[in-house]
Coordinates of C-alpha atoms in Angstrom, one line a residue:
Chain A
X1 CA 25.0 -20.3 2.6
X2 CA 26.2 -16.7 2.4
X3 CA 25.7 -14.0 5.0
X4 CA 22.0 -13.4 5.6
X5 CA 20.7 -10.0 4.5
X6 CA 17.8 -8.5 6.3
X7 CA 16.4 -6.1 3.9
X8 CA 15.7 -6.3 0.2
X9 CA 18.0 -3.4 -0.8
X10 CA 21.2 -3.7 -2.9
X11 CA 23.0 -0.6 -1.6
X12 CA 23.8 0.2 2.2
X13 CA 21.5 2.8 3.4
X14 CA 24.3 4.8 5.0
X15 CA 26.2 5.0 1.6
X16 CA 23.0 5.9 -0.2
X17 CA 22.0 8.8 2.3
X18 CA 25.6 10.0 2.4
X19 CA 25.5 10.1 -1.5
X20 CA 22.1 11.8 -1.4
X21 CA 23.4 14.5 1.0
X22 CA 26.6 15.1 -0.9
X23 CA 24.8 15.5 -4.1
X24 CA 22.2 17.9 -2.6
X25 CA 24.9 20.0 -1.2
X26 CA 26.8 20.2 -4.5
X27 CA 23.5 21.0 -6.4
X28 CA 22.8 23.6 -3.8
X29 CA 26.2 25.3 -4.4
X30 CA 25.8 24.9 -8.2
X31 CA 22.4 26.5 -8.0
X32 CA 23.6 29.4 -5.7
X33 CA 26.6 30.2 -7.8
X34 CA 25.0 29.9 -11.3
X35 CA 23.2 32.8 -12.8
X36 CA 23.3 35.9 -14.9
X37 CA 25.1 37.8 -12.3
X38 CA 28.4 36.2 -11.1
X39 CA 28.6 35.9 -7.3
X40 CA 32.0 34.6 -6.0
X41 CA 32.1 31.5 -4.0
X42 CA 33.4 33.3 -0.9
X43 CA 30.5 35.7 -1.2
X44 CA 28.0 32.9 -1.3
X45 CA 29.4 31.1 1.7
X46 CA 29.4 34.7 3.7
X47 CA 25.8 35.3 2.9
X48 CA 24.8 31.9 3.8
X49 CA 26.7 32.1 7.1
X50 CA 25.4 35.6 7.9
X51 CA 28.6 37.4 7.3
X52 CA 27.9 39.9 4.4
X53 CA 30.9 42.0 4.7
X54 CA 32.5 40.6 1.5
X55 CA 29.4 40.8 -0.6
X56 CA 27.9 43.7 -2.4
X57 CA 24.1 44.7 -1.8
X58 CA 23.2 43.4 -5.2
X59 CA 25.0 40.2 -4.6
X60 CA 23.3 39.8 -1.2
X61 CA 19.8 40.6 -2.8
X62 CA 20.3 38.1 -5.7
X63 CA 21.3 35.2 -3.3
X64 CA 18.7 35.9 -0.6
X65 CA 15.8 37.0 -2.7
X66 CA 16.3 35.1 -6.0
X67 CA 18.4 32.1 -5.8
X68 CA 17.9 30.8 -2.3
X69 CA 14.0 31.0 -2.6
X70 CA 14.3 29.3 -6.0
X71 CA 16.7 26.6 -4.6
X72 CA 14.3 25.9 -1.5
X73 CA 11.2 26.1 -3.6
X74 CA 12.6 23.2 -6.0
X75 CA 13.9 21.3 -2.9
X76 CA 10.4 21.6 -1.3
X77 CA 8.2 20.9 -4.4
X78 CA 10.6 17.9 -5.4
X79 CA 10.4 16.5 -1.8
X80 CA 6.6 17.0 -1.7
X81 CA 5.8 15.3 -5.1
X82 CA 8.3 12.4 -4.4
X83 CA 7.0 11.6 -0.9
X84 CA 3.3 12.1 -2.2
X85 CA 4.2 9.5 -5.0
X86 CA 5.5 6.9 -2.3
X87 CA 2.4 7.6 0.0
X88 CA 0.0 7.1 -2.8
X89 CA 1.8 3.9 -4.1
X90 CA 1.8 2.4 -0.6
X91 CA -1.8 3.3 0.4
X92 CA -3.1 2.1 -3.0
X93 CA -0.8 -0.9 -3.3
X94 CA -0.1 0.4 -6.8
X95 CA 3.3 1.1 -8.1
X96 CA 2.2 3.3 -10.9
X97 CA 0.5 5.7 -8.6
X98 CA 1.7 9.3 -8.2
X99 CA 0.0 12.9 -8.3
X100 CA 0.4 13.2 -11.9
X101 CA -1.0 9.8 -13.0
X102 CA -3.9 9.9 -10.6
X103 CA -5.1 13.3 -11.8
X104 CA -4.3 15.0 -8.5
X105 CA -2.0 17.6 -10.2
X106 CA -4.6 18.2 -12.9
X107 CA -7.3 18.6 -10.1
X108 CA -5.1 21.1 -8.4
X109 CA -4.5 22.9 -11.6
X110 CA -8.2 23.3 -12.3
X111 CA -8.7 24.5 -8.8
X112 CA -5.7 26.9 -9.1
X113 CA -7.1 28.2 -12.4
X114 CA -10.5 28.7 -10.6
X115 CA -8.6 30.4 -7.7
X116 CA -6.8 32.7 -10.3
X117 CA -10.3 33.8 -11.6
X118 CA -11.5 34.5 -8.2
X119 CA -8.5 36.2 -7.1
X120 CA -5.1 35.1 -6.0
X121 CA -5.8 34.8 -2.3
X122 CA -8.2 31.7 -3.2
X123 CA -5.5 29.9 -5.2
X124 CA -3.9 27.5 -2.6
X125 CA -7.3 26.5 -1.1
X126 CA -8.9 26.1 -4.6
X127 CA -6.0 24.0 -5.6
X128 CA -6.1 21.8 -2.6
X129 CA -10.0 21.4 -3.2
X130 CA -9.3 20.5 -6.8
X131 CA -6.6 17.9 -5.7
X132 CA -8.6 16.2 -3.4
X133 CA -11.7 16.2 -5.7
X134 CA -9.7 14.6 -8.5
X135 CA -8.1 12.1 -6.3
X136 CA -11.4 11.0 -4.9
X137 CA -12.9 10.8 -8.5
X138 CA -10.0 8.7 -9.8
X139 CA -10.0 6.2 -6.9
X140 CA -14.0 6.0 -7.1
X141 CA -13.8 5.4 -10.9
X142 CA -11.2 2.8 -10.8
X143 CA -13.1 0.9 -8.0
X144 CA -16.3 0.9 -9.8
X145 CA -14.8 0.0 -13.2
X146 CA -12.1 -2.6 -12.4
X147 CA -11.9 -3.2 -8.7
X148 CA -9.0 -0.7 -8.2
X149 CA -6.3 -2.7 -10.1
X150 CA -3.2 -0.7 -10.9
X151 CA -4.0 -0.5 -14.7
X152 CA -7.6 0.7 -13.9
X153 CA -6.5 3.3 -11.5
X154 CA -4.0 4.8 -13.9
X155 CA -6.7 4.6 -16.7
X156 CA -9.1 6.4 -14.3
X157 CA -6.3 8.9 -13.6
X158 CA -5.9 9.5 -17.3
X159 CA -9.7 10.1 -17.8
X160 CA -9.9 12.5 -14.9
X161 CA -6.8 14.2 -16.0
X162 CA -8.1 14.7 -19.6
X163 CA -11.5 15.9 -18.4
X164 CA -9.9 18.4 -15.8
X165 CA -7.3 19.7 -18.5
X166 CA -10.3 20.4 -20.8
X167 CA -11.9 22.3 -18.1
X168 CA -8.8 24.3 -17.5
X169 CA -8.6 24.9 -21.2
X170 CA -12.2 26.1 -21.3
X171 CA -11.4 28.6 -18.3
X172 CA -8.4 29.8 -20.2
X173 CA -10.6 30.7 -23.3
X174 CA -13.2 32.4 -21.1
X175 CA -10.6 34.5 -19.2
X176 CA -9.3 37.0 -21.6
X177 CA -7.6 39.4 -19.4
X178 CA -6.4 36.6 -17.0
X179 CA -5.4 34.3 -19.8
X180 CA -1.6 35.3 -19.7
X181 CA -1.4 34.6 -15.9
X182 CA -3.0 31.1 -16.2
X183 CA -0.8 30.3 -19.1
X184 CA 2.3 31.5 -17.4
X185 CA 1.4 29.6 -14.3
X186 CA 0.4 26.3 -16.1
X187 CA 3.9 26.1 -17.8
X188 CA 5.3 25.5 -14.3
X189 CA 8.7 26.5 -13.0
X190 CA 10.6 28.2 -10.2
X191 CA 11.8 31.5 -11.8
X192 CA 9.3 33.5 -9.8
X193 CA 9.7 31.6 -6.5
X194 CA 9.3 33.8 -3.4
X195 CA 10.7 33.2 0.1
X196 CA 7.1 32.9 1.6
X197 CA 6.1 30.3 -1.2
X198 CA 9.3 28.4 -0.7
X199 CA 8.8 28.2 3.0
X200 CA 5.2 27.1 2.5
X201 CA 6.2 24.3 0.1
X202 CA 9.2 23.2 2.3
X203 CA 7.0 23.0 5.5
X204 CA 4.2 21.2 3.9
X205 CA 6.8 18.7 2.5
X206 CA 8.2 18.2 6.0
X207 CA 4.9 17.8 7.6
X208 CA 4.0 15.1 5.0
X209 CA 7.2 13.3 5.5
X210 CA 6.8 13.3 9.2
X211 CA 3.3 11.9 9.1
X212 CA 4.3 9.3 6.5
X213 CA 7.4 8.1 8.7
X214 CA 4.9 8.1 11.7
X215 CA 2.8 5.6 9.8
X216 CA 5.7 4.0 7.8
X217 CA 5.1 0.2 9.2
X218 CA 1.5 0.6 8.6
X219 CA 2.3 1.8 5.0
X220 CA 4.4 -1.4 4.6
X221 CA 1.4 -3.6 5.6
X222 CA -1.1 -1.6 3.4
X223 CA 1.2 -1.8 0.3
X224 CA 0.6 -5.5 0.3
X225 CA -3.0 -4.9 -0.8
X226 CA -5.9 -7.1 -0.4
X227 CA -6.7 -5.4 2.9
X228 CA -3.7 -7.1 4.5
X229 CA -3.0 -3.7 6.5
X230 CA -6.4 -4.2 8.1
X231 CA -5.8 -7.8 8.9
X232 CA -2.5 -6.8 10.5
X233 CA -4.1 -4.4 12.9
X234 CA -3.9 -1.2 10.8
X235 CA -6.7 1.4 11.1
X236 CA -6.6 1.8 7.3
X237 CA -9.4 4.2 7.2
X238 CA -7.7 6.7 9.5
X239 CA -4.2 6.4 8.0
X240 CA -5.5 6.5 4.5
X241 CA -7.7 9.6 5.2
X242 CA -4.9 11.4 7.0
X243 CA -2.1 10.6 4.5
X244 CA -4.2 11.3 1.4
X245 CA -5.3 14.6 2.7
X246 CA -1.7 15.5 3.5
X247 CA -0.2 14.2 0.2
X248 CA -3.0 16.1 -1.7
X249 CA -2.2 19.3 0.4
X250 CA 1.5 19.0 -0.3
X251 CA 0.9 18.4 -4.0
X252 CA -1.6 21.2 -4.2
X253 CA 0.6 23.6 -2.7
X254 CA 3.5 22.6 -5.1
X255 CA 1.2 22.9 -8.1
X256 CA -0.3 26.1 -6.9
X257 CA 3.1 27.8 -6.6
X258 CA 5.0 26.2 -9.4
X259 CA 2.4 24.6 -11.9
X260 CA 2.3 21.1 -13.0
X261 CA 5.4 19.2 -12.9
X262 CA 4.9 15.5 -13.8
X263 CA 6.4 12.1 -12.8
X264 CA 8.6 13.3 -10.0
X265 CA 6.6 10.8 -7.7
X266 CA 7.6 8.0 -9.9
X267 CA 11.2 8.6 -11.0
X268 CA 12.9 9.0 -7.6
X269 CA 10.9 6.6 -5.5
X270 CA 11.2 3.8 -8.1
X271 CA 15.0 4.1 -8.5
X272 CA 15.3 4.4 -4.7
X273 CA 13.0 1.4 -4.1
X274 CA 15.5 -0.7 -6.4
X275 CA 18.4 0.4 -4.3
X276 CA 17.0 0.4 -0.8
X277 CA 14.1 -2.1 -1.0
X278 CA 10.4 -1.2 -0.6
X279 CA 10.5 -0.8 3.4
X280 CA 8.8 2.7 3.8
X281 CA 10.9 4.0 6.7
X282 CA 14.1 4.2 4.6
X283 CA 12.2 4.8 1.3
X284 CA 10.3 7.8 2.5
X285 CA 13.3 9.6 3.8
X286 CA 15.4 8.8 0.9
X287 CA 12.6 9.9 -1.6
X288 CA 12.4 13.2 0.4
X289 CA 16.0 13.9 -0.5
X290 CA 15.9 12.2 -3.9
X291 CA 13.0 14.3 -5.0
X292 CA 14.5 17.4 -3.7
X293 CA 17.7 16.5 -5.7
X294 CA 15.8 15.6 -8.9
X295 CA 13.8 18.8 -9.2
X296 CA 16.6 21.2 -8.2
X297 CA 18.9 19.6 -10.9
X298 CA 16.0 19.7 -13.3
X299 CA 15.3 23.4 -12.5
X300 CA 19.0 24.0 -13.2
X301 CA 18.9 22.3 -16.4
X302 CA 15.6 24.2 -17.3
X303 CA 17.3 27.4 -16.4
X304 CA 20.2 26.7 -18.5
X305 CA 18.0 26.0 -21.3
X306 CA 16.6 29.6 -21.5
X307 CA 14.0 28.9 -18.8
X308 CA 12.3 25.9 -20.3
X309 CA 9.3 24.8 -18.2
X310 CA 10.8 22.3 -15.8
X311 CA 7.7 19.9 -16.3
X312 CA 9.1 19.2 -19.8
X313 CA 12.4 17.9 -18.4
X314 CA 10.8 15.8 -15.7
X315 CA 8.2 14.3 -18.3
X316 CA 11.1 13.6 -20.7
X317 CA 12.8 11.5 -17.9
X318 CA 9.5 10.3 -16.3
X319 CA 7.7 9.0 -19.5
X320 CA 10.4 6.3 -20.3
X321 CA 10.6 5.4 -16.5
X322 CA 6.8 4.9 -16.4
X323 CA 7.0 2.7 -19.5
X324 CA 9.8 0.8 -17.8
X325 CA 7.8 0.1 -14.8
X326 CA 4.8 -1.0 -16.7
X327 CA 6.9 -3.5 -18.6
X328 CA 8.5 -4.6 -15.3
X329 CA 5.1 -5.0 -13.8
X330 CA 3.9 -7.0 -16.8
X331 CA 6.9 -9.2 -16.6
X332 CA 6.2 -9.8 -12.8
X333 CA 9.7 -8.7 -11.8
X334 CA 9.1 -5.4 -9.8
Chain B
X1 CA -12.4 -18.9 25.3
X2 CA -15.5 -20.0 23.5
X3 CA -14.2 -19.3 20.0
X4 CA -16.1 -17.1 17.4
X5 CA -19.9 -16.7 17.9
X6 CA -21.6 -15.2 14.9
X7 CA -25.3 -14.2 15.0
X8 CA -27.8 -12.6 12.5
X9 CA -24.9 -11.9 10.2
X10 CA -25.8 -10.0 6.8
X11 CA -23.2 -8.6 4.3
X12 CA -23.7 -7.2 0.8
X13 CA -21.6 -5.8 -2.0
X14 CA -23.7 -2.9 -2.8
X15 CA -27.1 -4.1 -3.5
X16 CA -26.1 -7.7 -3.9
X17 CA -26.5 -9.6 -0.7
X18 CA -23.9 -12.3 -0.3
X19 CA -24.4 -13.4 3.4
X20 CA -27.7 -13.7 5.0
X21 CA -28.7 -14.4 8.5
X22 CA -25.8 -16.5 9.5
X23 CA -25.8 -17.8 13.0
X24 CA -23.4 -20.3 14.6
X25 CA -20.2 -21.0 16.4
X26 CA -16.7 -21.7 15.4
X27 CA -15.5 -23.5 18.6
X28 CA -12.0 -22.8 20.1
X29 CA -9.9 -25.9 20.0
X30 CA -11.2 -27.0 16.8
X31 CA -10.4 -26.9 13.0
X32 CA -13.7 -25.9 11.2
X33 CA -13.8 -26.1 7.4
X34 CA -16.2 -23.9 5.5
X35 CA -17.5 -25.6 2.4
X36 CA -19.8 -24.6 -0.4
X37 CA -20.1 -24.2 -4.2
X38 CA -18.4 -21.2 -6.0
X39 CA -20.2 -17.8 -5.0
X40 CA -21.7 -19.4 -1.9
X41 CA -20.1 -16.6 0.4
X42 CA -17.2 -18.5 1.9
X43 CA -14.5 -15.8 1.1
X44 CA -17.0 -13.1 2.2
X45 CA -17.6 -14.9 5.5
X46 CA -13.9 -15.0 6.2
X47 CA -13.4 -11.3 5.3
X48 CA -16.3 -10.3 7.5
X49 CA -14.8 -12.4 10.4
X50 CA -11.5 -10.7 9.8
X51 CA -12.8 -7.2 9.9
X52 CA -12.1 -6.6 6.3
X53 CA -15.8 -5.9 5.2
X54 CA -18.7 -4.0 6.7
X55 CA -21.6 -6.2 8.0
X56 CA -24.6 -6.1 10.1
X57 CA -25.3 -8.4 12.9
X58 CA -22.8 -9.6 15.6
X59 CA -19.4 -11.4 15.5
X60 CA -17.9 -12.1 19.0
X61 CA -14.6 -13.5 19.9
X62 CA -15.1 -15.0 23.3
X63 CA -17.0 -12.0 25.1
X64 CA -15.6 -9.3 22.8
X65 CA -17.6 -7.9 20.0
X66 CA -15.2 -7.7 17.2
X67 CA -16.4 -4.5 15.6
X68 CA -15.8 -2.6 18.8
X69 CA -12.1 -3.5 19.1
X70 CA -9.5 -1.0 18.2
X71 CA -7.6 -2.1 14.9
X72 CA -4.3 -3.0 16.6
X73 CA -6.1 -5.2 19.3
X74 CA -8.1 -7.0 16.5
X75 CA -4.8 -7.6 14.7
X76 CA -3.6 -9.4 17.8
X77 CA -6.7 -11.4 18.1
X78 CA -7.6 -12.5 14.5
X79 CA -5.3 -13.4 11.6
X80 CA -6.4 -13.8 8.1
X81 CA -4.7 -15.7 5.0
X82 CA -6.2 -14.2 2.0
X83 CA -7.0 -16.2 -1.2
X84 CA -4.2 -16.3 -3.8
X85 CA -2.1 -13.5 -2.2
X86 CA -0.2 -11.0 -4.5
X87 CA 2.6 -8.7 -3.5
X88 CA 3.3 -5.7 -5.7
X89 CA 6.4 -4.5 -4.2
X90 CA 9.7 -6.3 -3.8
X91 CA 9.6 -7.1 -0.1
X92 CA 11.8 -10.1 0.9
X93 CA 10.3 -13.2 2.4
X94 CA 11.8 -12.2 5.7
X95 CA 10.2 -8.7 5.6
X96 CA 6.9 -10.2 4.8
X97 CA 6.9 -12.7 7.7
X98 CA 8.2 -10.0 10.0
X99 CA 5.2 -7.8 9.1
X100 CA 3.0 -10.4 11.0
X101 CA 4.4 -8.9 14.3
X102 CA 3.0 -5.4 13.4
X103 CA 0.0 -5.5 15.9
X104 CA 2.5 -6.6 18.7
X105 CA 5.3 -4.2 18.1
X106 CA 5.7 -0.9 20.0
X107 CA 6.1 2.3 18.0
X108 CA 9.7 3.1 17.1
X109 CA 10.8 -0.3 18.7
X110 CA 12.7 -3.0 16.9
X111 CA 11.9 -6.6 17.1
X112 CA 11.7 -7.9 20.7
X113 CA 12.9 -11.4 21.6
X114 CA 9.3 -12.6 21.4
X115 CA 8.9 -11.1 18.0
X116 CA 12.0 -12.9 16.8
X117 CA 10.8 -16.3 18.2
X118 CA 7.4 -16.0 16.6
X119 CA 9.1 -15.2 13.3
X120 CA 11.4 -18.2 13.6
X121 CA 8.6 -20.5 14.4
X122 CA 6.7 -19.4 11.4
X123 CA 9.7 -19.6 9.1
X124 CA 10.2 -23.2 10.3
X125 CA 6.4 -24.2 10.0
X126 CA 6.4 -23.1 6.4
X127 CA 10.0 -24.2 5.6
X128 CA 11.0 -20.9 4.4
X129 CA 14.6 -20.8 5.8
X130 CA 16.2 -21.0 2.2
X131 CA 13.9 -18.3 0.8
X132 CA 14.3 -15.5 3.4
X133 CA 16.3 -13.2 1.2
X134 CA 14.3 -13.9 -2.0
X135 CA 11.8 -11.0 -3.1
X136 CA 8.2 -12.2 -2.8
X137 CA 7.0 -11.0 -6.3
X138 CA 9.5 -13.3 -7.8
X139 CA 8.5 -16.5 -5.9
X140 CA 6.2 -19.2 -7.4
X141 CA 2.5 -19.0 -6.4
X142 CA 3.0 -21.7 -3.8
X143 CA 6.1 -20.2 -2.2
X144 CA 4.2 -16.9 -2.1
X145 CA 1.4 -18.4 -0.5
X146 CA 3.6 -20.0 2.1
X147 CA 5.2 -16.6 2.9
X148 CA 1.8 -15.1 3.6
X149 CA 0.7 -18.1 5.6
X150 CA 3.9 -17.7 7.7
X151 CA 3.1 -13.9 8.2
X152 CA -0.2 -15.0 9.9
X153 CA 1.5 -17.7 11.8
X154 CA 3.9 -15.0 13.1
X155 CA 1.0 -12.9 14.0
X156 CA 0.2 -15.5 16.7
X157 CA -3.5 -14.8 17.0
X158 CA -6.3 -16.6 19.0
X159 CA -8.2 -17.0 15.8
X160 CA -6.8 -18.1 12.4
X161 CA -8.9 -17.6 9.3
X162 CA -7.6 -19.0 6.0
X163 CA -9.3 -18.8 2.6
X164 CA -8.1 -21.5 0.2
X165 CA -4.7 -21.7 1.9
X166 CA -3.6 -24.9 0.2
X167 CA -4.8 -23.9 -3.4
X168 CA -1.2 -23.4 -4.5
X169 CA 0.6 -25.8 -2.1
X170 CA 2.2 -29.1 -3.1
X171 CA 1.1 -32.1 -1.0
X172 CA 4.1 -31.9 1.3
X173 CA 3.3 -28.4 2.4
X174 CA -0.5 -29.0 2.4
X175 CA 0.2 -31.9 4.9
X176 CA 2.6 -29.7 6.9
X177 CA 0.1 -26.7 6.9
X178 CA -2.9 -28.8 8.1
X179 CA -0.8 -30.5 10.7
X180 CA 0.2 -27.3 12.0
X181 CA -3.2 -25.9 12.1
X182 CA -4.4 -29.2 13.9
X183 CA -1.7 -28.5 16.7
X184 CA -2.7 -24.9 16.9
X185 CA -6.4 -25.9 17.4
X186 CA -5.1 -28.4 20.0
X187 CA -3.4 -25.6 21.9
X188 CA -6.9 -24.0 22.2
X189 CA -7.0 -21.7 19.0
X190 CA -10.0 -21.2 16.7
X191 CA -9.1 -22.3 13.1
X192 CA -11.4 -21.8 10.3
X193 CA -10.4 -22.5 6.7
X194 CA -12.6 -22.2 3.5
X195 CA -11.6 -24.9 1.0
X196 CA -13.2 -26.4 -2.0
X197 CA -11.7 -29.9 -1.4
X198 CA -14.3 -31.9 0.6
X199 CA -11.9 -34.8 1.4
X200 CA -9.3 -32.3 2.8
X201 CA -12.0 -31.1 5.2
X202 CA -13.1 -34.5 6.0
X203 CA -9.3 -35.6 6.7
X204 CA -8.2 -32.6 8.7
X205 CA -11.4 -31.0 10.1
X206 CA -13.1 -31.4 13.4
X207 CA -16.1 -29.6 12.3
X208 CA -17.6 -28.2 9.0
X209 CA -20.0 -25.5 7.9
X210 CA -21.6 -25.7 4.6
X211 CA -22.8 -22.5 2.8
X212 CA -25.1 -22.1 -0.3
X213 CA -26.3 -18.8 -1.8
X214 CA -25.1 -16.9 1.3
X215 CA -26.9 -19.0 3.8
X216 CA -25.7 -21.6 6.2
X217 CA -27.4 -24.9 5.3
X218 CA -25.6 -27.3 7.5
X219 CA -23.0 -27.3 10.4
X220 CA -21.6 -29.8 12.7
X221 CA -19.1 -32.6 13.1
X222 CA -17.4 -33.9 10.0
X223 CA -19.0 -37.3 10.0
X224 CA -22.4 -36.0 10.9
X225 CA -22.6 -33.2 8.3
X226 CA -20.6 -34.5 5.2
X227 CA -23.4 -36.9 4.2
X228 CA -24.4 -38.1 0.6
X229 CA -27.6 -36.2 0.8
X230 CA -26.5 -32.9 2.0
X231 CA -23.4 -32.8 -0.4
X232 CA -25.7 -33.7 -3.3
X233 CA -28.2 -31.1 -2.5
X234 CA -25.7 -28.4 -1.9
X235 CA -23.6 -29.0 -5.0
X236 CA -26.4 -30.1 -7.3
X237 CA -24.5 -33.1 -8.3
X238 CA -24.7 -36.7 -6.8
X239 CA -22.0 -37.8 -4.5
X240 CA -20.9 -41.2 -3.3
X241 CA -18.5 -42.4 -0.8
X242 CA -15.6 -44.3 -2.4
X243 CA -14.2 -45.9 0.7
X244 CA -12.6 -44.7 3.9
X245 CA -9.3 -43.3 4.7
X246 CA -7.9 -42.4 8.2
X247 CA -11.3 -43.4 9.6
X248 CA -13.3 -40.8 7.5
X249 CA -15.3 -41.2 4.3
X250 CA -13.7 -40.3 1.0
X251 CA -16.1 -38.5 -1.2
X252 CA -16.5 -38.2 -5.1
X253 CA -18.9 -36.3 -7.3
X254 CA -20.3 -38.7 -9.8

């Protein structure tokens, strides 16, 4: 018998985390250097380290007020959506769960549209209420229709998403003068990222990660399904309530600042689960970094393609990944 | 330790009542089998006893009311093997068995020597040594069932509840499991198993409960309770004894 492996991963966690940090660093450098206005490498490093003597005022403004907020907004939103995906998958014992497939993003979108109607200050709160409402609706519908099986949950998410998207379309048609702002916002993206917004999204993603790591072992047990969490001494109601609220809040903030960006909660977590195994302590931390990496690279690509909505790129990657997971599920080889 | 005392227990799924006015004792130091036709409430009873479903009435373990216990303490007291367990995520057998130590582990601490010993005991009991690195979703139904049973053995609880634990096990592992449960009961634990196989209950049980339509219709020792009349009435089919094995009647529906 060969040496006994303790975990179910195929890659050493140290190697994987080192790789993720390196890739994140490289991506950050690329995103800070790339743009209409060329900023020399030395100037970027100087601005980051606080020594602005070698940079012009324009270069300082572009890096500090445009590129850094955009980079951190993409980092924070990607981390939020990926960690939310892992948390939802663990809590519901459903590999297909994530903010987009459960209708959480559509709920946040409807809430945010209502918020735009009421005035910008209501936007984050309305998006959060919409996200929570949509999640409650999807879970309730799936439990009443099919006992909460993965397929029923996704079906319920599709129904809820379709209904809420129709409501957003109705709102758009009723809101002549605010139509352009809703449409612009719904397209999603990071071109209008502000330092305050980026900070907000980054903080919410960090809070969600900290809470999820606190309950990581409980999530392992709950992800077995069939109330195994309860039988193993987990206060499921408490853990589920807190983590669903935090995941909805993080998703709502990401959606309210940057629009609907689908599948981030599926792509990163599933690839990382294959490499690291399903144990949540490692998976959550890796998904935080992986989500940040994925969305910042997708944003860079979107920007290079004439500011294509970043959700288009994540959906082009996420759609096939979703199908792949579905086929693996069917074959029982997850 | 007096075992598990149940009184005036009622449980329902929405408006459908599945357990009504159940009163009785699962004594410590004995293996009690719960029998009854499909839909009689066996699985629901175990779910309620394990804290996995709301109920009205009282379930006491010794002097402690189960519903008043914090989740972690309940997890250290009562372990549940669910029917036909499925695992959606690719945990290894070792990871699944180690999860049984969750209610005993301290926050942020690794596995203690005691945890390690409990896990090794569970792995040996279910003969999982060769499967430790295998991913549970890729195992056969019986292997998966052994992994989840081992998780509950590692949990090391005073009360062990099992719902159809041998439904996917081969004869060797069925025998091994019920011998292990017999030894656990002899060491003072309360063991309750819901099964369909009356002869399994007759062979390995000390006591039986028989449910029908959510009500407890008979309970007591195996010899005193598994009678032709009771079995025929509960299952709506005639039963006859077709001989004796290991000192117990062997029953067959005719």
